[in-house]
Short mmCIF file of N, CA and C in Angstrom, two decimals:
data_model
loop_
_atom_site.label_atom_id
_atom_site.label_comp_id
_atom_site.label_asym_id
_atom_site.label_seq_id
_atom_site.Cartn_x
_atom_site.Cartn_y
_atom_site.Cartn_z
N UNK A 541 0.82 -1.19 0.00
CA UNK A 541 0.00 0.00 0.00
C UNK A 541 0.86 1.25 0.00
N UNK A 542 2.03 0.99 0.33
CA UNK A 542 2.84 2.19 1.03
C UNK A 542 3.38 3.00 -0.64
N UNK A 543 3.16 1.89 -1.34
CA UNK A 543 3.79 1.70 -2.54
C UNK A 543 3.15 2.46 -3.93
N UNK A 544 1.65 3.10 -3.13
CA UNK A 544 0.75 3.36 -4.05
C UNK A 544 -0.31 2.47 -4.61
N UNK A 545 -0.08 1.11 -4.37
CA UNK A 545 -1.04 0.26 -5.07
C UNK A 545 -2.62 0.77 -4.98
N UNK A 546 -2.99 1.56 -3.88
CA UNK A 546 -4.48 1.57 -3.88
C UNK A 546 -5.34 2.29 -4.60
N UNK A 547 -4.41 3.15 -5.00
CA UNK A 547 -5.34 4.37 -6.45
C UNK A 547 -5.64 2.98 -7.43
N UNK A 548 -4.81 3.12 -8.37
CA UNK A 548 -5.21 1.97 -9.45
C UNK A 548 -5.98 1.08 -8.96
N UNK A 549 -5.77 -0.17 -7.68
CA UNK A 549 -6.99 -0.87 -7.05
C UNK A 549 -8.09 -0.30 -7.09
N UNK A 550 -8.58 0.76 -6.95
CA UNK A 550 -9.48 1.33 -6.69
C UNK A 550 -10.02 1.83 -7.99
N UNK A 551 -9.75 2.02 -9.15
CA UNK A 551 -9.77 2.22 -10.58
C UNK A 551 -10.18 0.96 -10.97
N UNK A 552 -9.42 -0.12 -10.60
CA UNK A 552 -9.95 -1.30 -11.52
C UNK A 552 -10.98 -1.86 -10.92
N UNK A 553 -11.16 -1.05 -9.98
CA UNK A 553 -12.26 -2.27 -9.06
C UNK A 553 -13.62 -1.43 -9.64
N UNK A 554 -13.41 -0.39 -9.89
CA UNK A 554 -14.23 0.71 -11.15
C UNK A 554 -14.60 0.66 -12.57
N UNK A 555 -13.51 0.69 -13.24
CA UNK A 555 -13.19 -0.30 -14.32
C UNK A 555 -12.80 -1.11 -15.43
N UNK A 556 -12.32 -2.33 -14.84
CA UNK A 556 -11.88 -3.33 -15.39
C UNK A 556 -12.94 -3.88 -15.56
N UNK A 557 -12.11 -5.24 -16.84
CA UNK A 557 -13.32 -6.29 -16.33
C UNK A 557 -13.83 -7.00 -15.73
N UNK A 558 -14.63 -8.02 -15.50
CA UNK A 558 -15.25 -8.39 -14.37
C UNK A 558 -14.18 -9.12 -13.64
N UNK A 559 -13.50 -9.87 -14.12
CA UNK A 559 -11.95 -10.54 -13.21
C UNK A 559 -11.40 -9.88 -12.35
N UNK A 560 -11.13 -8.52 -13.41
CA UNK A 560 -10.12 -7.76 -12.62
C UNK A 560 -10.50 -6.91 -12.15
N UNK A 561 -12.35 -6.53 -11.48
CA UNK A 561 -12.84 -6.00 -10.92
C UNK A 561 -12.88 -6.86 -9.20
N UNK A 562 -13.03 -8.30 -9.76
CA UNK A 562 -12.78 -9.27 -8.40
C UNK A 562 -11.47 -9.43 -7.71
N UNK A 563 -10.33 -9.40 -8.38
CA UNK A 563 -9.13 -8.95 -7.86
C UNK A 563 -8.95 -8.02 -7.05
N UNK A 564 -9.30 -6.83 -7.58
CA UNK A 564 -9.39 -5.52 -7.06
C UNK A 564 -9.96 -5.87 -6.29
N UNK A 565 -11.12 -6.48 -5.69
CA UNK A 565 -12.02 -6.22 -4.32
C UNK A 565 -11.48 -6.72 -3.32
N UNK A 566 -10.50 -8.34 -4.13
CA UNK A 566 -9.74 -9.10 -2.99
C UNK A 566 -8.82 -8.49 -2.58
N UNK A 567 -7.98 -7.71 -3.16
CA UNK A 567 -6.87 -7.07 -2.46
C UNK A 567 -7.18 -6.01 -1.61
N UNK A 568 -8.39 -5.02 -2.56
CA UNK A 568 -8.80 -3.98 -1.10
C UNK A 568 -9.08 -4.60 -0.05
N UNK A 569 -9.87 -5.62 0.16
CA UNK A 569 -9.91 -6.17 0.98
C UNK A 569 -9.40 -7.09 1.98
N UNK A 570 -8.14 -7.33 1.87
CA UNK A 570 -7.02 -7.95 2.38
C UNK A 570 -6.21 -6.34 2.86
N UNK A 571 -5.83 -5.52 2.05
CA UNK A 571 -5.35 -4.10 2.55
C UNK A 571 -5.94 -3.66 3.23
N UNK A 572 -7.34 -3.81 4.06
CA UNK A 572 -8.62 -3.08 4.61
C UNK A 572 -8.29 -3.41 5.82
N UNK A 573 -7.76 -4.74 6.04
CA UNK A 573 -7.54 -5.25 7.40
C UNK A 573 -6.79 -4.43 8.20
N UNK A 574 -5.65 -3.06 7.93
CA UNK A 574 -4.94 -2.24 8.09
C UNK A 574 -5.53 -0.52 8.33
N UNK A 575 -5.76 -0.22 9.79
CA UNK A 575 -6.54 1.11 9.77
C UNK A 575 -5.69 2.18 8.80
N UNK A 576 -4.51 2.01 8.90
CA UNK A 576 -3.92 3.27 7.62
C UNK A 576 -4.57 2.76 6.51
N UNK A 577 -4.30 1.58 5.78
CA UNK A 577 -4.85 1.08 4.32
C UNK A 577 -6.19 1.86 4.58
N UNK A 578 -7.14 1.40 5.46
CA UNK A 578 -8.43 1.51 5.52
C UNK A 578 -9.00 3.08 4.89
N UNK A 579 -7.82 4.12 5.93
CA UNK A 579 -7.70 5.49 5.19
C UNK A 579 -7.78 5.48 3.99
N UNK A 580 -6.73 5.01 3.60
CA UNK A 580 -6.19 5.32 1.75
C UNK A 580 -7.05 4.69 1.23
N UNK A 581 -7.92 3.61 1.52
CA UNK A 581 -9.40 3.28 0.65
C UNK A 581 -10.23 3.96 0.55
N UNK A 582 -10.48 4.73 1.52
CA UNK A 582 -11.30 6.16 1.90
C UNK A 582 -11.48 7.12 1.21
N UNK A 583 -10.45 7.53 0.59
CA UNK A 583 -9.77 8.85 0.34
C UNK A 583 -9.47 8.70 -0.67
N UNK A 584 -9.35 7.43 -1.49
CA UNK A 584 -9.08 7.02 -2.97
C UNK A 584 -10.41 6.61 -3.62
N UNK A 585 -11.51 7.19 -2.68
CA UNK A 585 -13.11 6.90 -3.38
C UNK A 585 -13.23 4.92 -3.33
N UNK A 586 -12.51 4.51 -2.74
CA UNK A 586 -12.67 3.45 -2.73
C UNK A 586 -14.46 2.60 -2.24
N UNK A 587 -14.76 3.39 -1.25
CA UNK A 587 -15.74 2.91 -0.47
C UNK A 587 -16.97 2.26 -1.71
N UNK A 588 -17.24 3.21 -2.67
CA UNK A 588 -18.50 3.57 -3.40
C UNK A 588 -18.66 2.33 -4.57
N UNK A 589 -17.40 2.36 -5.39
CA UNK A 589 -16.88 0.92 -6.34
C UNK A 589 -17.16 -0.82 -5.41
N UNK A 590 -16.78 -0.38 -4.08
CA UNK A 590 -17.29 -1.72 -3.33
C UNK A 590 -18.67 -2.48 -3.15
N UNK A 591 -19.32 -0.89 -2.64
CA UNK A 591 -20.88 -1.20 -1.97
C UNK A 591 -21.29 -1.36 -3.98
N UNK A 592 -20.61 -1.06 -4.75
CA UNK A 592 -21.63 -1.06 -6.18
C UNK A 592 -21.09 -2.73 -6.70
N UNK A 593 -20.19 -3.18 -6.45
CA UNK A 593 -19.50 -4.59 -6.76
C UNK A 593 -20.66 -5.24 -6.24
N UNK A 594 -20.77 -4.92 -4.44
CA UNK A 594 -21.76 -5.63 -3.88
C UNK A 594 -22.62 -5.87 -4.02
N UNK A 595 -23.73 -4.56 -4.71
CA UNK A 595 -25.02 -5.03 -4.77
C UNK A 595 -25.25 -5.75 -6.59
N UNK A 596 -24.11 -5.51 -7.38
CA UNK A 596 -24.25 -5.86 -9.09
C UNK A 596 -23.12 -6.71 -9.48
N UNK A 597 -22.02 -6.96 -8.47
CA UNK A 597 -21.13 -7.53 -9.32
C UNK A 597 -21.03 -8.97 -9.98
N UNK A 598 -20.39 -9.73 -10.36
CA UNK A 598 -20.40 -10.90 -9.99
C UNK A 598 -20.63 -11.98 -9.16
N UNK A 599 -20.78 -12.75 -8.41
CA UNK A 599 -21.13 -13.64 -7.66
C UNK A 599 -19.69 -13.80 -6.63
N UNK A 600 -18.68 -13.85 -7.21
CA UNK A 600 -17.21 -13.58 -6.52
C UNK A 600 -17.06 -12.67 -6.37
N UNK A 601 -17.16 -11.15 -7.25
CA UNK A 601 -17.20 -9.91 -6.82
C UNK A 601 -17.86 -9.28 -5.73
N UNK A 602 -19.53 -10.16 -5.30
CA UNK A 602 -19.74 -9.61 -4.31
C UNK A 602 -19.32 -10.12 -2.99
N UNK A 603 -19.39 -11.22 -2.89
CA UNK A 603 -17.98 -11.65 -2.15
C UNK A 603 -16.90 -10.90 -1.46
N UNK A 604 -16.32 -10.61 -2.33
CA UNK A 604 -14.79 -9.70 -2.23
C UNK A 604 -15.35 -8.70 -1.63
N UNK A 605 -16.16 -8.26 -2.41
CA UNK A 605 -16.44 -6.65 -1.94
C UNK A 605 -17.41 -6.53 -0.87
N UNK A 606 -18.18 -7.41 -0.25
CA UNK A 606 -18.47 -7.65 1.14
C UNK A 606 -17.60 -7.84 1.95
N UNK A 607 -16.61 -8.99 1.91
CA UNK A 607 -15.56 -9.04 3.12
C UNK A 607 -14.84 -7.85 3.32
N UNK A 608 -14.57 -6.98 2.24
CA UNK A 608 -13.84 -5.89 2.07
C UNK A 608 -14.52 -4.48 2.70
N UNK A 609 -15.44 -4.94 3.42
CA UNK A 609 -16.76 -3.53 3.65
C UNK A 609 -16.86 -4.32 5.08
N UNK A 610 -16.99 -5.65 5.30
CA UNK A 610 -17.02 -5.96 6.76
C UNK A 610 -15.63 -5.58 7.29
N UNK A 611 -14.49 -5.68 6.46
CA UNK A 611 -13.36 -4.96 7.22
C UNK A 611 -13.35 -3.73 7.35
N UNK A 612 -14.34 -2.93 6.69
CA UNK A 612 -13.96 -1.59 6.80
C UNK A 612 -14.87 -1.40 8.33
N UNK A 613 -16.56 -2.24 8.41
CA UNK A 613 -16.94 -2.03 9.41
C UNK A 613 -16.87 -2.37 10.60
N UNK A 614 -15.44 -3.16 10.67
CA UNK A 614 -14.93 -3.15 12.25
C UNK A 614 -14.38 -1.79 12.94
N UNK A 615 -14.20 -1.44 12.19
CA UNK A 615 -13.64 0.60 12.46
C UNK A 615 -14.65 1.12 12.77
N UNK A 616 -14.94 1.42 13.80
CA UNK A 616 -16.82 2.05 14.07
C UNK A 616 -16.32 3.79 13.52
N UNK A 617 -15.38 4.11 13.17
CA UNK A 617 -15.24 5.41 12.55
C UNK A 617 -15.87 4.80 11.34
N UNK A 618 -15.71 4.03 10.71
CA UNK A 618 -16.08 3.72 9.17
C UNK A 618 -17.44 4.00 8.77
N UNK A 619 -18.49 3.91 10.11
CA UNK A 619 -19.78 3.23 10.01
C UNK A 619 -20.56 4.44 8.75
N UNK A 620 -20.76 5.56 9.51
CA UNK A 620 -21.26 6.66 8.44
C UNK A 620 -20.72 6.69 7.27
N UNK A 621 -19.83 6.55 7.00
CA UNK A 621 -19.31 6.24 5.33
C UNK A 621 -19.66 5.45 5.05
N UNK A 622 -20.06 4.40 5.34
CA UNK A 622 -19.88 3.09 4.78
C UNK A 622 -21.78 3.43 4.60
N UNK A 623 -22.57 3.65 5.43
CA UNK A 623 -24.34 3.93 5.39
C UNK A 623 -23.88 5.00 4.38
N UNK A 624 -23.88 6.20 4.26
CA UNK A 624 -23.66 6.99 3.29
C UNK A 624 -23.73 6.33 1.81
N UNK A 625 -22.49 5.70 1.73
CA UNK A 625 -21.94 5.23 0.05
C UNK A 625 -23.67 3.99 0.29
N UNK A 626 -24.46 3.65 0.96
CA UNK A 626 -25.37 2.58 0.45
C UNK A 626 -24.76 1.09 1.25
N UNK A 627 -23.90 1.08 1.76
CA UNK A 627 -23.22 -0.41 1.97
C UNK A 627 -23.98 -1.34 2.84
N UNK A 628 -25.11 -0.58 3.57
CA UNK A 628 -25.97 -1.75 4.52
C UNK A 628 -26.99 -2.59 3.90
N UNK A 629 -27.21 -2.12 2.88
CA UNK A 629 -28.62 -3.30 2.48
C UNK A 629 -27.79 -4.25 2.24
N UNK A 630 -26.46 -4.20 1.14
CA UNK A 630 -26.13 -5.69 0.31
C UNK A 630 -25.52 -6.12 1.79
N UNK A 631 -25.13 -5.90 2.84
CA UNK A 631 -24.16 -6.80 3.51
C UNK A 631 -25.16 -7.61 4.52
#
């Protein structure tokens, strides 16, 4: 993350195609586990590409992009962002 990876993650998880929209969700979501990462998902518009994976993506995409939104909602800072961007119905 330190490295920059999360802009582009956050682009492809936007869009790519559907593969490499599921990639993208797995890695945000493996990086999410990290309250700094969690920031830089934040702040890289990440939140919004997730909750939209979730409620339309693929069957693996929503997947990804659920576990990737339950990591964000162990951060009770997260919670209003996460209701905001839509993220409570799909989870």
């Amino acid at each position: 993350a330190a490295a920059g990876a999360i802009p582009p993650l956050v682009e492809l998880s936007k869009n790519g195609l559907d593969g490499t929209k599921e990639a993208a969700a797995e890695a945000l979501g493996s990086l999410a586990v990290n309250a700094n990462n969690m920031i830089s998902i934040a702040a890289a518009g990440g939140i919004p590409p997730l909750v939209e994976l979730a409620k339309n993506g693929t069957g693996r995409a929503k997947g990804a992009a659920a576990r990737a939104l339950v990591n964000f909602a162990v951060n009770t800072d997260n919670t209003v962002s996460l209701a905001a961007a839509g993220a409570i119905p799909p989870l």
